[in-house]
Short mmCIF file of C-alpha atoms in Angstrom, two decimals:
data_model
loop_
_atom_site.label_atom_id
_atom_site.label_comp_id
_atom_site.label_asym_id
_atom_site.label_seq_id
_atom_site.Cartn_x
_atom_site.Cartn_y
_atom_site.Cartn_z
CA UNK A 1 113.54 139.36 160.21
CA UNK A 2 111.09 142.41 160.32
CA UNK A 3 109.76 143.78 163.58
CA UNK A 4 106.08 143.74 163.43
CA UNK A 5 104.82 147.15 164.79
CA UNK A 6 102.98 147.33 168.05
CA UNK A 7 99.09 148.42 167.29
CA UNK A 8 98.40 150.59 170.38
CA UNK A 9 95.17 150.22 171.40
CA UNK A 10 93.34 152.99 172.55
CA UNK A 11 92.19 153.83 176.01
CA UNK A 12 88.83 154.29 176.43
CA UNK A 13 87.83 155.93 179.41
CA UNK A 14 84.99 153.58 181.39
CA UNK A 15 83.49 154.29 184.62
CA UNK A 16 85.75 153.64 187.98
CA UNK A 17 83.85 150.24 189.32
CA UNK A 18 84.70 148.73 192.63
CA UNK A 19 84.59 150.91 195.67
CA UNK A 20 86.15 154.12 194.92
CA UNK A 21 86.86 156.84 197.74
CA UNK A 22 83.83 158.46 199.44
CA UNK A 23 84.37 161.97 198.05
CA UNK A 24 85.54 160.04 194.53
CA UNK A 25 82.09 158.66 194.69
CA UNK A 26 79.65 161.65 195.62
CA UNK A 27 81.78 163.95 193.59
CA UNK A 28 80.36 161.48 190.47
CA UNK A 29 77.32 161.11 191.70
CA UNK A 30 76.24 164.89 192.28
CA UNK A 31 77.75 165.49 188.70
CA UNK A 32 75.95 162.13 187.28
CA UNK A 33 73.08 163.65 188.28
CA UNK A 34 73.99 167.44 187.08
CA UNK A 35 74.37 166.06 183.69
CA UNK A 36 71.06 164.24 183.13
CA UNK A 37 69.49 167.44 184.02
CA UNK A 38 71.35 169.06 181.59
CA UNK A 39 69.93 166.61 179.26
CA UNK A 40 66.96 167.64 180.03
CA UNK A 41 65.54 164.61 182.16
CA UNK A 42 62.73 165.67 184.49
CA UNK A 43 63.34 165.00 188.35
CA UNK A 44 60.67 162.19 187.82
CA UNK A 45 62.29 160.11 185.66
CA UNK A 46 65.90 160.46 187.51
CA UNK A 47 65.90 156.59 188.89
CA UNK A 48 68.34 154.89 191.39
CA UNK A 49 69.09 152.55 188.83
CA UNK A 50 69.93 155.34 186.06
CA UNK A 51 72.08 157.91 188.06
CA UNK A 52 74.15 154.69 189.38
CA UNK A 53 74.39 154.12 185.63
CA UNK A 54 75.68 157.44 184.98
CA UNK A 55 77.86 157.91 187.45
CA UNK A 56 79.67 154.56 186.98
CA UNK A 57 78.81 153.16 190.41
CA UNK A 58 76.37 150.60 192.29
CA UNK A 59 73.00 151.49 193.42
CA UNK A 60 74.19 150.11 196.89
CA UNK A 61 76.94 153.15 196.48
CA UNK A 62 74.44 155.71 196.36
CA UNK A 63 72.09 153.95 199.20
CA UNK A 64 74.82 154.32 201.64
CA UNK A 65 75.48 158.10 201.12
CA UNK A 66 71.48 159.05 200.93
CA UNK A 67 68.45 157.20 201.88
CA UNK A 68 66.60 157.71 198.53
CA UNK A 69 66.27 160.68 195.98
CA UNK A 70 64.67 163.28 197.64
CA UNK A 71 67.87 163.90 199.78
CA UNK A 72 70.36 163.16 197.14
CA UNK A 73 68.70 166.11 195.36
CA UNK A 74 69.02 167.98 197.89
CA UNK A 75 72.94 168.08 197.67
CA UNK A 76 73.04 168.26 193.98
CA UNK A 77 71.42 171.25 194.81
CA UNK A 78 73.74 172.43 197.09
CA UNK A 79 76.52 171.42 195.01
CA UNK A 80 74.92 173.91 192.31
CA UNK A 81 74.53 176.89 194.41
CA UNK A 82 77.02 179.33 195.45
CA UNK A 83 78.85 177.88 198.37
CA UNK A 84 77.86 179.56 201.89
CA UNK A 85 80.20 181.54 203.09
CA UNK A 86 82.01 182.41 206.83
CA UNK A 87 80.45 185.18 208.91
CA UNK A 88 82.98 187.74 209.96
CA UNK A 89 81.96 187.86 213.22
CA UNK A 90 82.77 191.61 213.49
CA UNK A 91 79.32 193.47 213.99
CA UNK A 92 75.66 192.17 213.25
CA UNK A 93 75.56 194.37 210.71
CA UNK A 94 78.88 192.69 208.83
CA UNK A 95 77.61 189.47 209.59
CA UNK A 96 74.07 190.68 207.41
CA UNK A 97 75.46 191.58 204.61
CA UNK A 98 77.37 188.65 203.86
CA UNK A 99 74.32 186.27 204.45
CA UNK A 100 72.69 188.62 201.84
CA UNK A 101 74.96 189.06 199.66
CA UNK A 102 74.94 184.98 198.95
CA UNK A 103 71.03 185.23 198.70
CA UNK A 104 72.05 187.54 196.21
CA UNK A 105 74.31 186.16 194.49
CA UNK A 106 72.44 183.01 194.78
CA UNK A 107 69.27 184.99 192.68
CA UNK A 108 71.61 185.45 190.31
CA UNK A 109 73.54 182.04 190.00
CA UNK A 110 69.53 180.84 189.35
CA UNK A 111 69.28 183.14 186.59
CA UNK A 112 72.03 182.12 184.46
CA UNK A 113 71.78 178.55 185.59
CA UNK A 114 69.07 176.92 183.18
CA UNK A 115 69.39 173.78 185.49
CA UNK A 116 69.07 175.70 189.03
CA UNK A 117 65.84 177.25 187.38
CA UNK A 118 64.52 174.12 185.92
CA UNK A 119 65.10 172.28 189.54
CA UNK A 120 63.99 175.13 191.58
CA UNK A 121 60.48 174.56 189.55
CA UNK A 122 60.70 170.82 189.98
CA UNK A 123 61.47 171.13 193.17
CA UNK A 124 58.49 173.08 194.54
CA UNK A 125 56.15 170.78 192.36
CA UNK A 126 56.94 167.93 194.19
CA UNK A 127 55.95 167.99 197.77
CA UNK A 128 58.41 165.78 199.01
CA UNK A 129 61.62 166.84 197.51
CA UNK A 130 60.73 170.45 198.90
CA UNK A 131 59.60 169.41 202.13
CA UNK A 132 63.18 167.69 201.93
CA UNK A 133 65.07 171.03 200.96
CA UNK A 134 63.30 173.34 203.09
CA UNK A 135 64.06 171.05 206.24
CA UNK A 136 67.87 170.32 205.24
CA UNK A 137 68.64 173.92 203.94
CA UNK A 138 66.28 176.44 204.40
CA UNK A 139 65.12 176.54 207.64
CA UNK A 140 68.86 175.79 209.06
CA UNK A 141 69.65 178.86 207.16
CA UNK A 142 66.43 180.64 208.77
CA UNK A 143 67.83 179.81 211.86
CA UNK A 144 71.62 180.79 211.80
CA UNK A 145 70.57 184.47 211.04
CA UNK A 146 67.80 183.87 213.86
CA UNK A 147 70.76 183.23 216.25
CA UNK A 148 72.79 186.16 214.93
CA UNK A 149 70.04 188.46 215.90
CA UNK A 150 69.72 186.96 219.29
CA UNK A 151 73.33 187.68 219.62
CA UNK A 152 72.95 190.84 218.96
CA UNK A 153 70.23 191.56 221.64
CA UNK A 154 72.52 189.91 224.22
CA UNK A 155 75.39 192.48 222.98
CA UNK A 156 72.78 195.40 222.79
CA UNK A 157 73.16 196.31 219.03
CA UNK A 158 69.40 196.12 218.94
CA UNK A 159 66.27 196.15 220.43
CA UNK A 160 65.55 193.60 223.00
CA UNK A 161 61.61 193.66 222.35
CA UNK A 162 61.87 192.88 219.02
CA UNK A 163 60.62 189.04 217.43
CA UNK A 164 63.87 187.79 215.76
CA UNK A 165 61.64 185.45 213.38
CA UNK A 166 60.07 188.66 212.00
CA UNK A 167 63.64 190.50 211.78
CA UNK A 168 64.62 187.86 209.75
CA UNK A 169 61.65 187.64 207.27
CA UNK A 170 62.08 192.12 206.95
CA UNK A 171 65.88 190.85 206.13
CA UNK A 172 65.07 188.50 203.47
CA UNK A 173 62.00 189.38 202.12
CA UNK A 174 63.18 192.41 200.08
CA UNK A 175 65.84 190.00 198.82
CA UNK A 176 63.43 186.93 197.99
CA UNK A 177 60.72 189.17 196.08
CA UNK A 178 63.50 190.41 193.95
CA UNK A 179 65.38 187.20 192.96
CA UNK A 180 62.70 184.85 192.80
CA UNK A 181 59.54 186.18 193.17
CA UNK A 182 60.29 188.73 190.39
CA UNK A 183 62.77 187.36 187.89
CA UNK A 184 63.05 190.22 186.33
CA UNK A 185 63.95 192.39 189.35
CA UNK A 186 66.99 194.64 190.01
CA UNK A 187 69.91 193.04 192.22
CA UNK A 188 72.53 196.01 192.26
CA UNK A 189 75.40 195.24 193.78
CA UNK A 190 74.94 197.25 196.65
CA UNK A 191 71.20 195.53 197.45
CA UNK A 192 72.39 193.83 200.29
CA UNK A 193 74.29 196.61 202.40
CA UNK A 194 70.90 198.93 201.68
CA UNK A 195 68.61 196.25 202.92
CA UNK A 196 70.36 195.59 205.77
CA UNK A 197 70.74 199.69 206.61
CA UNK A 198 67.46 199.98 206.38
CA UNK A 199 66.25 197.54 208.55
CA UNK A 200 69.04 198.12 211.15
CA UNK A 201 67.79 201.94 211.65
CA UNK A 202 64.95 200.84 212.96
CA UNK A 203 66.06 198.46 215.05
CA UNK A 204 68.67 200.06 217.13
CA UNK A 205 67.51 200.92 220.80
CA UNK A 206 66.84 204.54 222.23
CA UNK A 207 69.90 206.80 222.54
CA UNK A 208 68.94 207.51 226.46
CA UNK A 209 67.67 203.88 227.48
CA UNK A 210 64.20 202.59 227.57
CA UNK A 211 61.71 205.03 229.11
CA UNK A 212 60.09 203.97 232.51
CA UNK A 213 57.05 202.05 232.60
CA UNK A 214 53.79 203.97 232.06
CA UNK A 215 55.85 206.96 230.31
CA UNK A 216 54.92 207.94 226.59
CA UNK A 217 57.76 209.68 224.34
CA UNK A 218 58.45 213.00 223.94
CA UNK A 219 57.78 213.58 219.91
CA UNK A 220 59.69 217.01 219.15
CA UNK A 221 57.32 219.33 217.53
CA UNK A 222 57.81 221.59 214.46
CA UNK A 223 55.33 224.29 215.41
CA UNK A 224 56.35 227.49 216.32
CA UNK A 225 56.80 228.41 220.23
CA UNK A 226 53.54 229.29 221.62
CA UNK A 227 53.25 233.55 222.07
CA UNK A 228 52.49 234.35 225.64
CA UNK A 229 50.77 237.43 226.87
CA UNK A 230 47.82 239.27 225.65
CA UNK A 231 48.51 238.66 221.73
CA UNK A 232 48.38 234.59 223.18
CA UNK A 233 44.80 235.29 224.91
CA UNK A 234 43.44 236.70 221.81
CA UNK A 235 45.09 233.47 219.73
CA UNK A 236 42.90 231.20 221.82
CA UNK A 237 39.71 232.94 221.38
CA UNK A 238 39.90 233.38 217.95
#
């Protein structure tokens, strides 16, 4: 009698339904979303109904993670940046550069990312989804090098007169005109340790203490010592 062969049939790989694991779930959602903007699908058109689609889950899935688009774009976002990293914790000025150096590299993640630069525009043409990211991520971020600074005044590694909001703007303004504001601006490697230098020489309080109240600094002169005597007299009525 002859065997007849077993026809394996394929396994076709179909999108986990149920309730899969939390991360399981966000992980495929963030990337669901990733690759219909890779596709090319405008912001607008990204529906509930779609991404669930994609991603191979239930719109109630996605409801219970974010409370509608705006903020689930916000962590694809995230997800496509450049994770933050850890401060050192060492000195102000260690803790600077590294917050830099990730707006740095950040500039430059957006340049080679078509889909960071595609959102990015998206992003800031639709008032809510910005208003969304600048709450959630930028001004959080804003305000973690805020409270460095005021750190630093507590341990004295700068000025205690100084407005920490404007520190922070001299900080990352240099940075932000030359990653976004100028796409075509230099990022050296070394952008972030200069910036920081800079700003940080200028910051650092007086040698000798602050002067008393009502006093006015001595500015050291570069003229030569006055002559005294007779040739002096003549000088002044020249």
């Amino acid at each position: 009698m002859r065997e007849t062969p077993v026809r394996e049939t394929p396994v076709r790989e179909t999108p986990v339904r149920g309730r899969p694991r939390s991360e399981a779930a966000e992980h495929a959602i963030i990337e669901g979303v990733l690759a219909l903007l890779e596709d090319g699908v405008p912001l607008a058109e990204l529906s509930i109904e779609r991404i669930a689609r994609t991603a191979g889950v239930g719109k109630a899935t996605i409801y219970r993670r974010w409370s509608g688009k705006e903020e689930l774009f916000v962590d694809v976002v995230r997800a496509a940046e450049p994770s933050e990293p850890g401060l050192p914790g060492t000195c102000l000025r260690d803790d600077l550069v590294v917050m830099l150096e990730w707006m740095r590299r950040r500039g430059l993640a957006s340049r080679s990312s078509a889909v960071l630069h595609n959102v990015y525009a998206q992003m800031k043409s639709s008032p809510r989804i910005w208003a969304a990211y600048e709450g959630s991520v930028i001004e959080p971020r804003r305000s973690a090098l805020a409270e460095v600074l005021r750190q630093a005044q507590e341990r004295g590694e700068i000025r205690a007169d100084v407005d920490v909001r404007l520190v922070n703007d001299l900080l990352t303004g240099p940075m932000l005109l030359r990653t976004v504001l100028r796409p075509d601006g230099d990022i050296p490697e070394d952008l972030a340790q200069r910036i920081v230098d800079t700003v940080l020489e200028g910051l650092r309080p007086p040698a000798t203490g602050p002067l008393p109240a009502g006093s006015l600094p001595v500015e050291p002169s570069s003229a030569a010592p006055r002559p005294t005597g007779p040739q002096s007299q003549g000088a002044a009525s020249a």
